[in-house]
N, CA, C and O atoms as CSV, one atom per row, in Angstrom:
chain,resi,resn,atom,element,x,y,z
A,1,MET,N,N,89.767,102.404,90.381
A,1,MET,CA,C,90.734,103.344,89.852
A,1,MET,C,C,91.840,102.537,89.174
A,1,MET,O,O,92.338,101.553,89.721
A,2,LYS,N,N,92.211,102.976,87.974
A,2,LYS,CA,C,93.248,102.284,87.213
A,2,LYS,C,C,94.124,103.317,86.521
A,2,LYS,O,O,93.625,104.311,85.993
A,3,TYR,N,N,95.444,103.077,86.523
A,3,TYR,CA,C,96.360,103.963,85.812
A,3,TYR,C,C,97.623,103.189,85.429
A,3,TYR,O,O,97.903,102.111,85.954
A,4,THR,N,N,98.372,103.774,84.499
A,4,THR,CA,C,99.609,103.177,83.999
A,4,THR,C,C,100.760,104.155,84.216
A,4,THR,O,O,100.593,105.366,84.069
A,5,THR,N,N,101.922,103.621,84.564
A,5,THR,CA,C,103.132,104.426,84.698
A,5,THR,C,C,104.266,103.689,84.012
A,5,THR,O,O,104.216,102.469,83.852
A,6,GLU,N,N,105.290,104.430,83.605
A,6,GLU,CA,C,106.479,103.780,83.048
A,6,GLU,C,C,107.692,104.657,83.247
A,6,GLU,O,O,107.599,105.875,83.404
A,7,ILE,N,N,108.843,103.988,83.236
A,7,ILE,CA,C,110.110,104.676,83.458
A,7,ILE,C,C,111.219,103.889,82.753
A,7,ILE,O,O,111.153,102.666,82.635
A,8,ILE,N,N,112.226,104.610,82.293
A,8,ILE,CA,C,113.415,103.980,81.705
A,8,ILE,C,C,114.494,103.931,82.781
A,8,ILE,O,O,114.801,104.944,83.410
A,9,ILE,N,N,115.062,102.757,82.988
A,9,ILE,CA,C,116.149,102.554,83.944
A,9,ILE,C,C,117.402,102.290,83.131
A,9,ILE,O,O,117.425,101.373,82.310
A,10,ARG,N,N,118.432,103.073,83.344
A,10,ARG,CA,C,119.655,102.986,82.539
A,10,ARG,C,C,120.592,101.885,83.043
A,10,ARG,O,O,121.762,102.131,83.338
A,11,VAL,N,N,120.062,100.693,83.131
A,11,VAL,CA,C,120.851,99.476,83.373
A,11,VAL,C,C,120.220,98.370,82.527
A,11,VAL,O,O,119.023,98.413,82.245
A,12,PRO,N,N,121.022,97.375,82.121
A,12,PRO,CA,C,120.454,96.264,81.349
A,12,PRO,C,C,119.344,95.561,82.140
A,12,PRO,O,O,119.347,95.557,83.371
A,13,ARG,N,N,118.407,94.975,81.414
A,13,ARG,CA,C,117.246,94.350,82.056
A,13,ARG,C,C,117.650,93.267,83.051
A,13,ARG,O,O,117.051,93.184,84.123
A,14,ASP,N,N,118.646,92.431,82.738
A,14,ASP,CA,C,119.017,91.364,83.679
A,14,ASP,C,C,119.487,91.936,85.014
A,14,ASP,O,O,119.204,91.360,86.064
A,15,LYS,N,N,120.203,93.066,84.986
A,15,LYS,CA,C,120.658,93.700,86.227
A,15,LYS,C,C,119.471,94.324,86.976
A,15,LYS,O,O,119.375,94.202,88.198
A,16,ALA,N,N,118.572,94.989,86.248
A,16,ALA,CA,C,117.392,95.583,86.879
A,16,ALA,C,C,116.561,94.513,87.568
A,16,ALA,O,O,116.098,94.712,88.691
A,17,ILE,N,N,116.369,93.383,86.906
A,17,ILE,CA,C,115.573,92.291,87.475
A,17,ILE,C,C,116.267,91.699,88.693
A,17,ILE,O,O,115.615,91.390,89.690
A,18,GLU,N,N,117.573,91.542,88.621
A,18,GLU,CA,C,118.331,91.019,89.772
A,18,GLU,C,C,118.103,91.903,91.000
A,18,GLU,O,O,117.885,91.390,92.098
A,19,LEU,N,N,118.151,93.204,90.826
A,19,LEU,CA,C,117.946,94.129,91.941
A,19,LEU,C,C,116.487,94.160,92.397
A,19,LEU,O,O,116.211,94.204,93.596
A,20,PHE,N,N,115.563,94.138,91.452
A,20,PHE,CA,C,114.129,94.177,91.755
A,20,PHE,C,C,113.676,92.918,92.490
A,20,PHE,O,O,112.799,92.981,93.352
A,21,ASP,N,N,114.262,91.798,92.157
A,21,ASP,CA,C,113.812,90.499,92.660
A,21,ASP,C,C,114.349,90.150,94.052
A,21,ASP,O,O,114.111,89.042,94.532
A,22,SER,N,N,115.050,91.043,94.694
A,22,SER,CA,C,115.607,90.793,96.024
A,22,SER,C,C,114.782,91.512,97.090
A,22,SER,O,O,114.692,92.740,97.091
A,23,THR,N,N,114.182,90.741,97.995
A,23,THR,CA,C,113.407,91.370,99.067
A,23,THR,C,C,114.306,92.188,99.990
A,23,THR,O,O,113.846,93.158,100.594
A,24,GLU,N,N,115.566,91.818,100.108
A,24,GLU,CA,C,116.498,92.601,100.935
A,24,GLU,C,C,116.691,94.002,100.369
A,24,GLU,O,O,116.889,94.956,101.121
A,25,ASN,N,N,116.634,94.130,99.045
A,25,ASN,CA,C,116.821,95.428,98.410
A,25,ASN,C,C,115.641,96.373,98.623
A,25,ASN,O,O,115.792,97.583,98.452
A,26,LEU,N,N,114.484,95.855,98.990
A,26,LEU,CA,C,113.314,96.714,99.205
A,26,LEU,C,C,113.615,97.846,100.186
A,26,LEU,O,O,113.138,98.967,100.014
A,27,TYR,N,N,114.402,97.550,101.204
A,27,TYR,CA,C,114.725,98.554,102.220
A,27,TYR,C,C,115.534,99.703,101.640
A,27,TYR,O,O,115.525,100.809,102.182
A,28,GLN,N,N,116.240,99.445,100.530
A,28,GLN,CA,C,117.086,100.467,99.912
A,28,GLN,C,C,116.295,101.483,99.098
A,28,GLN,O,O,116.710,102.636,98.981
A,29,TRP,N,N,115.168,101.073,98.536
A,29,TRP,CA,C,114.436,101.988,97.648
A,29,TRP,C,C,112.987,102.225,98.058
A,29,TRP,O,O,112.256,102.939,97.371
A,30,GLN,N,N,112.568,101.631,99.173
A,30,GLN,CA,C,111.224,101.901,99.698
A,30,GLN,C,C,111.345,102.476,101.111
A,30,GLN,O,O,111.248,101.748,102.099
A,31,PRO,N,N,111.558,103.787,101.190
A,31,PRO,CA,C,111.693,104.400,102.510
A,31,PRO,C,C,110.425,104.198,103.332
A,31,PRO,O,O,109.311,104.204,102.809
A,32,GLY,N,N,110.625,104.023,104.604
A,32,GLY,CA,C,109.489,103.789,105.488
A,32,GLY,C,C,109.178,102.325,105.700
A,32,GLY,O,O,108.396,101.981,106.587
A,33,LEU,N,N,109.788,101.435,104.883
A,33,LEU,CA,C,109.571,100.003,105.091
A,33,LEU,C,C,110.289,99.588,106.372
A,33,LEU,O,O,111.513,99.681,106.474
A,34,LYS,N,N,109.511,99.132,107.340
A,34,LYS,CA,C,110.065,98.724,108.629
A,34,LYS,C,C,110.336,97.230,108.687
A,34,LYS,O,O,111.310,96.794,109.300
A,35,SER,N,N,109.466,96.440,108.042
A,35,SER,CA,C,109.682,94.993,108.071
A,35,SER,C,C,109.014,94.325,106.877
A,35,SER,O,O,108.032,94.817,106.321
A,36,TYR,N,N,109.580,93.198,106.510
A,36,TYR,CA,C,109.064,92.358,105.429
A,36,TYR,C,C,109.179,90.930,105.933
A,36,TYR,O,O,110.285,90.413,106.092
A,37,GLU,N,N,108.054,90.294,106.182
A,37,GLU,CA,C,108.052,88.959,106.777
A,37,GLU,C,C,107.272,87.987,105.893
A,37,GLU,O,O,106.126,88.241,105.522
A,38,GLN,N,N,107.913,86.884,105.571
A,38,GLN,CA,C,107.261,85.850,104.760
A,38,GLN,C,C,106.202,85.146,105.600
A,38,GLN,O,O,106.474,84.698,106.714
A,39,ILE,N,N,104.980,85.052,105.048
A,39,ILE,CA,C,103.889,84.385,105.748
A,39,ILE,C,C,103.726,82.956,105.249
A,39,ILE,O,O,103.572,82.022,106.036
A,40,ARG,N,N,103.762,82.801,103.912
A,40,ARG,CA,C,103.634,81.454,103.355
A,40,ARG,C,C,104.325,81.404,101.995
A,40,ARG,O,O,104.482,82.419,101.315
A,41,GLY,N,N,104.730,80.199,101.623
A,41,GLY,CA,C,105.340,79.980,100.321
A,41,GLY,C,C,106.795,80.415,100.260
A,41,GLY,O,O,107.379,80.864,101.246
A,42,GLU,N,N,107.356,80.267,99.074
A,42,GLU,CA,C,108.744,80.646,98.834
A,42,GLU,C,C,108.793,82.126,98.448
A,42,GLU,O,O,108.058,82.552,97.558
A,43,PRO,N,N,109.649,82.914,99.106
A,43,PRO,CA,C,109.684,84.354,98.836
A,43,PRO,C,C,109.766,84.681,97.343
A,43,PRO,O,O,110.571,84.109,96.608
A,44,GLY,N,N,108.913,85.612,96.916
A,44,GLY,CA,C,108.928,86.097,95.547
A,44,GLY,C,C,108.302,85.193,94.510
A,44,GLY,O,O,108.260,85.545,93.331
A,45,GLN,N,N,107.809,84.025,94.925
A,45,GLN,CA,C,107.238,83.074,93.981
A,45,GLN,C,C,105.714,83.179,93.955
A,45,GLN,O,O,105.098,83.648,94.912
A,46,THR,N,N,105.119,82.740,92.858
A,46,THR,CA,C,103.672,82.785,92.695
A,46,THR,C,C,102.973,82.107,93.876
A,46,THR,O,O,103.375,81.028,94.311
A,47,ASP,N,N,101.946,82.739,94.376
A,47,ASP,CA,C,101.114,82.304,95.500
A,47,ASP,C,C,101.772,82.489,96.867
A,47,ASP,O,O,101.169,82.150,97.885
A,48,SER,N,N,102.995,83.021,96.910
A,48,SER,CA,C,103.589,83.299,98.220
A,48,SER,C,C,102.943,84.554,98.797
A,48,SER,O,O,102.376,85.371,98.072
A,49,GLN,N,N,103.041,84.683,100.106
A,49,GLN,CA,C,102.413,85.814,100.780
A,49,GLN,C,C,103.358,86.364,101.837
A,49,GLN,O,O,104.037,85.613,102.536
A,50,SER,N,N,103.389,87.684,101.940
A,50,SER,CA,C,104.266,88.360,102.893
A,50,SER,C,C,103.512,89.476,103.596
A,50,SER,O,O,102.549,90.030,103.066
A,51,ALA,N,N,103.969,89.793,104.797
A,51,ALA,CA,C,103.450,90.942,105.543
A,51,ALA,C,C,104.497,92.039,105.473
A,51,ALA,O,O,105.675,91.819,105.757
A,52,MET,N,N,104.044,93.228,105.088
A,52,MET,CA,C,104.935,94.380,104.988
A,52,MET,C,C,104.418,95.456,105.931
A,52,MET,O,O,103.221,95.737,105.968
A,53,VAL,N,N,105.320,96.050,106.688
A,53,VAL,CA,C,104.939,97.118,107.610
A,53,VAL,C,C,105.697,98.378,107.222
A,53,VAL,O,O,106.926,98.386,107.152
A,54,TYR,N,N,104.937,99.447,106.968
A,54,TYR,CA,C,105.499,100.743,106.613
A,54,TYR,C,C,105.197,101.753,107.698
A,54,TYR,O,O,104.135,101.721,108.321
A,55,GLU,N,N,106.133,102.641,107.914
A,55,GLU,CA,C,105.915,103.746,108.842
A,55,GLU,C,C,104.991,104.744,108.158
A,55,GLU,O,O,105.286,105.217,107.060
A,56,GLY,N,N,103.885,105.061,108.797
A,56,GLY,CA,C,102.923,106.000,108.226
A,56,GLY,C,C,102.814,107.261,109.049
A,56,GLY,O,O,103.377,107.354,110.140
A,57,ARG,N,N,102.087,108.233,108.524
A,57,ARG,CA,C,101.906,109.503,109.237
A,57,ARG,C,C,101.091,109.329,110.509
A,57,ARG,O,O,101.286,110.049,111.488
A,58,LYS,N,N,100.173,108.364,110.484
A,58,LYS,CA,C,99.315,108.146,111.649
A,58,LYS,C,C,99.523,106.752,112.216
A,58,LYS,O,O,98.563,106.083,112.598
A,59,GLY,N,N,100.772,106.313,112.270
A,59,GLY,CA,C,101.087,104.982,112.777
A,59,GLY,C,C,101.459,104.044,111.641
A,59,GLY,O,O,101.501,104.444,110.478
A,60,ASP,N,N,101.722,102.817,111.985
A,60,ASP,CA,C,102.176,101.838,111.008
A,60,ASP,C,C,101.076,101.430,110.040
A,60,ASP,O,O,99.909,101.306,110.413
A,61,LEU,N,N,101.473,101.226,108.790
A,61,LEU,CA,C,100.583,100.705,107.756
A,61,LEU,C,C,100.988,99.256,107.522
A,61,LEU,O,O,102.114,98.983,107.107
A,62,VAL,N,N,100.084,98.339,107.782
A,62,VAL,CA,C,100.338,96.912,107.601
A,62,VAL,C,C,99.688,96.488,106.293
A,62,VAL,O,O,98.500,96.715,106.066
A,63,MET,N,N,100.491,95.869,105.442
A,63,MET,CA,C,100.034,95.482,104.115
A,63,MET,C,C,100.394,94.022,103.873
A,63,MET,O,O,101.444,93.550,104.309
A,64,THR,N,N,99.518,93.318,103.176
A,64,THR,CA,C,99.802,91.939,102.786
A,64,THR,C,C,100.084,91.918,101.291
A,64,THR,O,O,99.321,92.470,100.498
A,65,GLU,N,N,101.181,91.280,100.912
A,65,GLU,CA,C,101.556,91.118,99.508
A,65,GLU,C,C,101.348,89.662,99.121
A,65,GLU,O,O,101.848,88.760,99.793
A,66,THR,N,N,100.611,89.434,98.038
A,66,THR,CA,C,100.426,88.091,97.487
A,66,THR,C,C,100.921,88.123,96.049
A,66,THR,O,O,100.411,88.896,95.239
A,67,ILE,N,N,101.908,87.296,95.721
A,67,ILE,CA,C,102.427,87.242,94.356
A,67,ILE,C,C,101.419,86.459,93.520
A,67,ILE,O,O,101.163,85.282,93.775
A,68,SER,N,N,100.855,87.125,92.524
A,68,SER,CA,C,99.824,86.492,91.702
A,68,SER,C,C,100.364,85.910,90.397
A,68,SER,O,O,99.750,85.009,89.827
A,69,HIS,N,N,101.500,86.411,89.919
A,69,HIS,CA,C,102.081,85.909,88.674
A,69,HIS,C,C,103.547,86.308,88.623
A,69,HIS,O,O,103.905,87.456,88.886
A,70,ARG,N,N,104.379,85.349,88.284
A,70,ARG,CA,C,105.810,85.616,88.177
A,70,ARG,C,C,106.319,84.969,86.900
A,70,ARG,O,O,106.285,83.748,86.746
A,71,ASN,N,N,106.785,85.798,86.000
A,71,ASN,CA,C,107.381,85.331,84.755
A,71,ASN,C,C,108.541,86.271,84.427
A,71,ASN,O,O,108.564,86.919,83.381
A,72,LEU,N,N,109.503,86.325,85.354
A,72,LEU,CA,C,110.656,87.192,85.158
A,72,LEU,C,C,111.592,86.572,84.129
A,72,LEU,O,O,111.773,85.354,84.116
A,73,PRO,N,N,112.180,87.377,83.279
A,73,PRO,CA,C,112.386,88.818,83.427
A,73,PRO,C,C,111.291,89.690,82.816
A,73,PRO,O,O,111.439,90.912,82.782
A,74,ASP,N,N,110.206,89.106,82.339
A,74,ASP,CA,C,109.189,89.880,81.634
A,74,ASP,C,C,108.113,90.490,82.525
A,74,ASP,O,O,107.749,91.653,82.347
A,75,GLU,N,N,107.597,89.713,83.488
A,75,GLU,CA,C,106.436,90.153,84.263
A,75,GLU,C,C,106.544,89.745,85.726
A,75,GLU,O,O,107.147,88.730,86.074
A,76,PHE,N,N,105.937,90.575,86.564
A,76,PHE,CA,C,105.810,90.273,87.988
A,76,PHE,C,C,104.559,90.991,88.478
A,76,PHE,O,O,104.496,92.220,88.458
A,77,HIS,N,N,103.568,90.225,88.916
A,77,HIS,CA,C,102.299,90.805,89.359
A,77,HIS,C,C,102.047,90.425,90.816
A,77,HIS,O,O,102.341,89.310,91.249
A,78,ALA,N,N,101.499,91.373,91.551
A,78,ALA,CA,C,101.214,91.131,92.962
A,78,ALA,C,C,99.936,91.854,93.361
A,78,ALA,O,O,99.510,92.813,92.717
A,79,ILE,N,N,99.343,91.367,94.437
A,79,ILE,CA,C,98.161,91.981,95.025
A,79,ILE,C,C,98.556,92.467,96.417
A,79,ILE,O,O,99.130,91.723,97.211
A,80,TYR,N,N,98.238,93.722,96.695
A,80,TYR,CA,C,98.539,94.328,97.981
A,80,TYR,C,C,97.229,94.706,98.654
A,80,TYR,O,O,96.385,95.376,98.059
A,81,THR,N,N,97.067,94.275,99.893
A,81,THR,CA,C,95.862,94.614,100.640
A,81,THR,C,C,96.244,95.261,101.963
A,81,THR,O,O,97.213,94.874,102.616
A,82,ALA,N,N,95.465,96.240,102.329
A,82,ALA,CA,C,95.599,96.915,103.620
A,82,ALA,C,C,94.188,97.338,104.015
A,82,ALA,O,O,93.244,97.151,103.247
A,83,LYS,N,N,94.046,97.891,105.177
A,83,LYS,CA,C,92.720,98.274,105.653
A,83,LYS,C,C,92.041,99.213,104.646
A,83,LYS,O,O,92.502,100.331,104.415
A,84,GLY,N,N,90.943,98.741,104.056
A,84,GLY,CA,C,90.162,99.544,103.131
A,84,GLY,C,C,90.708,99.663,101.723
A,84,GLY,O,O,90.105,100.337,100.888
A,85,VAL,N,N,91.856,99.015,101.432
A,85,VAL,CA,C,92.489,99.171,100.123
A,85,VAL,C,C,92.892,97.817,99.546
A,85,VAL,O,O,93.459,96.973,100.241
A,86,TYR,N,N,92.591,97.628,98.269
A,86,TYR,CA,C,92.976,96.440,97.502
A,86,TYR,C,C,93.670,96.971,96.244
A,86,TYR,O,O,93.101,97.781,95.513
A,87,ASN,N,N,94.902,96.512,95.993
A,87,ASN,CA,C,95.683,97.009,94.861
A,87,ASN,C,C,96.298,95.851,94.088
A,87,ASN,O,O,97.064,95.057,94.636
A,88,GLU,N,N,95.950,95.766,92.804
A,88,GLU,CA,C,96.623,94.827,91.905
A,88,GLU,C,C,97.696,95.613,91.174
A,88,GLU,O,O,97.424,96.665,90.596
A,89,MET,N,N,98.924,95.094,91.203
A,89,MET,CA,C,100.061,95.783,90.590
A,89,MET,C,C,100.673,94.863,89.541
A,89,MET,O,O,101.193,93.794,89.857
A,90,TYR,N,N,100.600,95.299,88.294
A,90,TYR,CA,C,101.146,94.536,87.171
A,90,TYR,C,C,102.431,95.222,86.717
A,90,TYR,O,O,102.401,96.370,86.272
A,91,ASN,N,N,103.558,94.520,86.828
A,91,ASN,CA,C,104.855,95.052,86.437
A,91,ASN,C,C,105.330,94.354,85.176
A,91,ASN,O,O,105.317,93.126,85.089
A,92,TYR,N,N,105.750,95.148,84.198
A,92,TYR,CA,C,106.264,94.617,82.930
A,92,TYR,C,C,107.646,95.205,82.681
A,92,TYR,O,O,107.854,96.411,82.815
A,93,PHE,N,N,108.583,94.343,82.320
A,93,PHE,CA,C,109.956,94.768,82.067
A,93,PHE,C,C,110.352,94.373,80.651
A,93,PHE,O,O,110.171,93.223,80.249
A,94,SER,N,N,110.890,95.321,79.899
A,94,SER,CA,C,111.370,95.023,78.556
A,94,SER,C,C,112.667,95.787,78.319
A,94,SER,O,O,112.999,96.721,79.049
A,95,GLU,N,N,113.382,95.378,77.300
A,95,GLU,CA,C,114.628,96.060,76.962
A,95,GLU,C,C,114.308,97.294,76.141
A,95,GLU,O,O,113.756,97.193,75.045
A,96,ALA,N,N,114.652,98.453,76.666
A,96,ALA,CA,C,114.501,99.689,75.899
A,96,ALA,C,C,115.593,99.720,74.834
A,96,ALA,O,O,115.367,100.143,73.700
A,97,ASP,N,N,116.784,99.261,75.225
A,97,ASP,CA,C,117.920,99.020,74.335
A,97,ASP,C,C,118.856,98.103,75.116
A,97,ASP,O,O,118.494,97.646,76.200
A,98,ALA,N,N,120.034,97.826,74.601
A,98,ALA,CA,C,120.936,96.856,75.234
A,98,ALA,C,C,121.361,97.252,76.650
A,98,ALA,O,O,121.722,96.397,77.459
A,99,GLU,N,N,121.317,98.545,76.940
A,99,GLU,CA,C,121.786,99.028,78.242
A,99,GLU,C,C,120.697,99.648,79.104
A,99,GLU,O,O,120.990,100.229,80.149
A,100,SER,N,N,119.436,99.530,78.676
A,100,SER,CA,C,118.346,100.172,79.414
A,100,SER,C,C,117.121,99.271,79.499
A,100,SER,O,O,116.873,98.436,78.629
A,101,THR,N,N,116.365,99.465,80.574
A,101,THR,CA,C,115.157,98.686,80.844
A,101,THR,C,C,113.947,99.611,80.887
A,101,THR,O,O,113.982,100.662,81.527
A,102,LEU,N,N,112.887,99.219,80.210
A,102,LEU,CA,C,111.608,99.917,80.321
A,102,LEU,C,C,110.782,99.161,81.358
A,102,LEU,O,O,110.490,97.977,81.189
A,103,TRP,N,N,110.409,99.853,82.429
A,103,TRP,CA,C,109.557,99.282,83.470
A,103,TRP,C,C,108.193,99.964,83.362
A,103,TRP,O,O,108.072,101.173,83.561
A,104,LYS,N,N,107.192,99.185,83.052
A,104,LYS,CA,C,105.830,99.685,82.928
A,104,LYS,C,C,104.976,99.017,83.991
A,104,LYS,O,O,105.097,97.816,84.235
A,105,THR,N,N,104.108,99.805,84.624
A,105,THR,CA,C,103.193,99.240,85.614
A,105,THR,C,C,101.754,99.606,85.257
A,105,THR,O,O,101.480,100.662,84.686
A,106,VAL,N,N,100.863,98.715,85.605
A,106,VAL,CA,C,99.430,98.986,85.567
A,106,VAL,C,C,98.941,98.745,86.991
A,106,VAL,O,O,99.100,97.654,87.539
A,107,SER,N,N,98.347,99.774,87.579
A,107,SER,CA,C,97.852,99.688,88.953
A,107,SER,C,C,96.334,99.747,88.948
A,107,SER,O,O,95.735,100.613,88.310
A,108,VAL,N,N,95.723,98.819,89.665
A,108,VAL,CA,C,94.268,98.778,89.790
A,108,VAL,C,C,93.948,98.804,91.281
A,108,VAL,O,O,94.389,97.937,92.036
A,109,PHE,N,N,93.185,99.796,91.691
A,109,PHE,CA,C,92.822,99.945,93.099
A,109,PHE,C,C,91.318,99.796,93.289
A,109,PHE,O,O,90.518,100.207,92.449
A,110,ARG,N,N,90.959,99.194,94.424
A,110,ARG,CA,C,89.572,99.166,94.887
A,110,ARG,C,C,89.601,99.585,96.353
A,110,ARG,O,O,90.512,99.227,97.099
A,111,PHE,N,N,88.595,100.342,96.745
A,111,PHE,CA,C,88.569,100.894,98.096
A,111,PHE,C,C,87.264,100.570,98.802
A,111,PHE,O,O,86.239,100.312,98.171
A,112,LYS,N,N,87.329,100.590,100.130
A,112,LYS,CA,C,86.149,100.413,100.969
A,112,LYS,C,C,86.075,101.578,101.942
A,112,LYS,O,O,87.076,102.234,102.232
A,113,GLY,N,N,84.876,101.820,102.435
A,113,GLY,CA,C,84.687,102.835,103.467
A,113,GLY,C,C,84.998,104.236,102.990
A,113,GLY,O,O,84.711,104.593,101.848
A,114,LEU,N,N,85.583,105.021,103.861
A,114,LEU,CA,C,85.908,106.415,103.587
A,114,LEU,C,C,86.834,106.550,102.381
A,114,LEU,O,O,86.711,107.492,101.598
A,115,MET,N,N,87.752,105.612,102.238
A,115,MET,CA,C,88.676,105.660,101.097
A,115,MET,C,C,87.916,105.587,99.774
A,115,MET,O,O,88.330,106.214,98.799
A,116,ALA,N,N,86.834,104.850,99.718
A,116,ALA,CA,C,86.052,104.735,98.485
A,116,ALA,C,C,85.459,106.088,98.088
A,116,ALA,O,O,85.337,106.391,96.901
A,117,LEU,N,N,85.097,106.889,99.070
A,117,LEU,CA,C,84.549,108.217,98.791
A,117,LEU,C,C,85.627,109.200,98.340
A,117,LEU,O,O,85.366,110.084,97.523
A,118,MET,N,N,86.822,109.045,98.867
A,118,MET,CA,C,87.910,109.977,98.572
A,118,MET,C,C,88.702,109.610,97.320
A,118,MET,O,O,89.353,110.472,96.731
A,119,ALA,N,N,88.658,108.359,96.909
A,119,ALA,CA,C,89.497,107.865,95.817
A,119,ALA,C,C,89.422,108.675,94.526
A,119,ALA,O,O,90.463,108.950,93.930
A,120,PRO,N,N,88.231,109.068,94.072
A,120,PRO,CA,C,88.185,109.825,92.812
A,120,PRO,C,C,89.003,111.121,92.852
A,120,PRO,O,O,89.474,111.585,91.814
A,121,PHE,N,N,89.171,111.696,94.018
A,121,PHE,CA,C,89.917,112.940,94.169
A,121,PHE,C,C,91.408,112.701,94.377
A,121,PHE,O,O,92.199,113.644,94.368
A,122,MET,N,N,91.791,111.440,94.564
A,122,MET,CA,C,93.169,111.113,94.917
A,122,MET,C,C,93.922,110.368,93.817
A,122,MET,O,O,95.061,109.958,94.038
A,123,LYS,N,N,93.332,110.182,92.656
A,123,LYS,CA,C,93.971,109.391,91.603
A,123,LYS,C,C,95.357,109.922,91.265
A,123,LYS,O,O,96.303,109.141,91.171
A,124,GLN,N,N,95.499,111.220,91.082
A,124,GLN,CA,C,96.806,111.782,90.730
A,124,GLN,C,C,97.825,111.544,91.836
A,124,GLN,O,O,98.989,111.258,91.555
A,125,ALA,N,N,97.399,111.660,93.089
A,125,ALA,CA,C,98.314,111.423,94.206
A,125,ALA,C,C,98.789,109.972,94.230
A,125,ALA,O,O,99.963,109.712,94.494
A,126,PHE,N,N,97.894,109.028,93.960
A,126,PHE,CA,C,98.290,107.615,93.909
A,126,PHE,C,C,99.260,107.381,92.759
A,126,PHE,O,O,100.273,106.701,92.925
A,127,ARG,N,N,98.951,107.944,91.594
A,127,ARG,CA,C,99.825,107.791,90.429
A,127,ARG,C,C,101.203,108.398,90.721
A,127,ARG,O,O,102.225,107.783,90.420
A,128,ASP,N,N,101.233,109.586,91.298
A,128,ASP,CA,C,102.500,110.241,91.625
A,128,ASP,C,C,103.313,109.417,92.610
A,128,ASP,O,O,104.538,109.345,92.505
A,129,ASN,N,N,102.629,108.790,93.573
A,129,ASN,CA,C,103.321,107.970,94.561
A,129,ASN,C,C,103.933,106.729,93.907
A,129,ASN,O,O,105.049,106.334,94.245
A,130,THR,N,N,103.205,106.119,92.976
A,130,THR,CA,C,103.743,104.967,92.250
A,130,THR,C,C,104.969,105.380,91.453
A,130,THR,O,O,105.988,104.690,91.484
A,131,LEU,N,N,104.884,106.492,90.743
A,131,LEU,CA,C,106.008,106.967,89.942
A,131,LEU,C,C,107.205,107.331,90.824
A,131,LEU,O,O,108.349,107.084,90.442
A,132,LEU,N,N,106.958,107.906,91.981
A,132,LEU,CA,C,108.037,108.224,92.912
A,132,LEU,C,C,108.754,106.959,93.361
A,132,LEU,O,O,109.983,106.937,93.430
A,133,SER,N,N,108.013,105.923,93.661
A,133,SER,CA,C,108.612,104.646,94.048
A,133,SER,C,C,109.458,104.079,92.903
A,133,SER,O,O,110.556,103.569,93.128
A,134,MET,N,N,108.941,104.173,91.682
A,134,MET,CA,C,109.694,103.694,90.520
A,134,MET,C,C,110.973,104.516,90.325
A,134,MET,O,O,112.018,103.963,89.982
A,135,GLU,N,N,110.894,105.822,90.542
A,135,GLU,CA,C,112.071,106.682,90.414
A,135,GLU,C,C,113.113,106.348,91.478
A,135,GLU,O,O,114.314,106.405,91.215
A,136,ARG,N,N,112.656,106.004,92.672
A,136,ARG,CA,C,113.597,105.600,93.727
A,136,ARG,C,C,114.325,104.311,93.342
A,136,ARG,O,O,115.525,104.168,93.572
A,137,PHE,N,N,113.573,103.377,92.750
A,137,PHE,CA,C,114.227,102.148,92.283
A,137,PHE,C,C,115.218,102.468,91.172
A,137,PHE,O,O,116.320,101.919,91.154
A,138,LYS,N,N,114.848,103.339,90.254
A,138,LYS,CA,C,115.726,103.736,89.150
A,138,LYS,C,C,117.059,104.270,89.689
A,138,LYS,O,O,118.124,103.855,89.231
A,139,VAL,N,N,117.002,105.191,90.662
A,139,VAL,CA,C,118.216,105.755,91.261
A,139,VAL,C,C,119.022,104.645,91.931
A,139,VAL,O,O,120.241,104.580,91.774
A,140,PHE,N,N,118.347,103.778,92.674
A,140,PHE,CA,C,119.006,102.651,93.340
A,140,PHE,C,C,119.734,101.776,92.308
A,140,PHE,O,O,120.901,101.435,92.501
A,141,ALA,N,N,119.055,101.418,91.224
A,141,ALA,CA,C,119.646,100.549,90.207
A,141,ALA,C,C,120.791,101.229,89.474
A,141,ALA,O,O,121.833,100.618,89.238
A,142,GLU,N,N,120.599,102.496,89.113
A,142,GLU,CA,C,121.604,103.207,88.319
A,142,GLU,C,C,122.839,103.576,89.119
A,142,GLU,O,O,123.873,103.899,88.533
A,143,THR,N,N,122.761,103.538,90.438
A,143,THR,CA,C,123.935,103.812,91.276
A,143,THR,C,C,124.578,102.508,91.748
A,143,THR,O,O,125.324,102.491,92.727
A,144,GLY,N,N,124.286,101.447,91.060
A,144,GLY,CA,C,124.916,100.157,91.365
A,144,GLY,C,C,124.286,99.404,92.499
A,144,GLY,O,O,124.925,98.532,93.089
A,145,GLY,N,N,123.049,99.713,92.825
A,145,GLY,CA,C,122.362,98.989,93.892
A,145,GLY,C,C,122.857,99.370,95.269
A,145,GLY,O,O,122.937,98.538,96.172
A,146,LYS,N,N,123.193,100.659,95.417
A,146,LYS,CA,C,123.717,101.137,96.724
A,146,LYS,C,C,122.767,102.117,97.342
A,146,LYS,O,O,123.028,102.626,98.432
């Protein structure tokens, strides 16, 4: 499954990247994030790996994040794995104008087990969830990172 999303953030790109690039800020715009723990490498850098734990409807969701490419302020790519799910997330940032940032993502998912059977019916839900996360970041950034 593959889809693209994009959003305009009404802050300059350097400010958007500063807020996006802070693991401490994740708690502000990713509700349900319980912990973010560095497993290997330097946080946020290519080839680093982290464990992320989210509160889920049926217990905690444990996810591993591996940074696959970092070329900020232009690009940030990561791979997220959890039980039965593999997600490549390609983030692209460009200046929409002097005071705004265009954030575009390309998401690629692969599934195993029951999720593989359900995935074709869930594409819109996955896309909506990605866009919701981007909208939460937009609100966080546009309110001064509060």
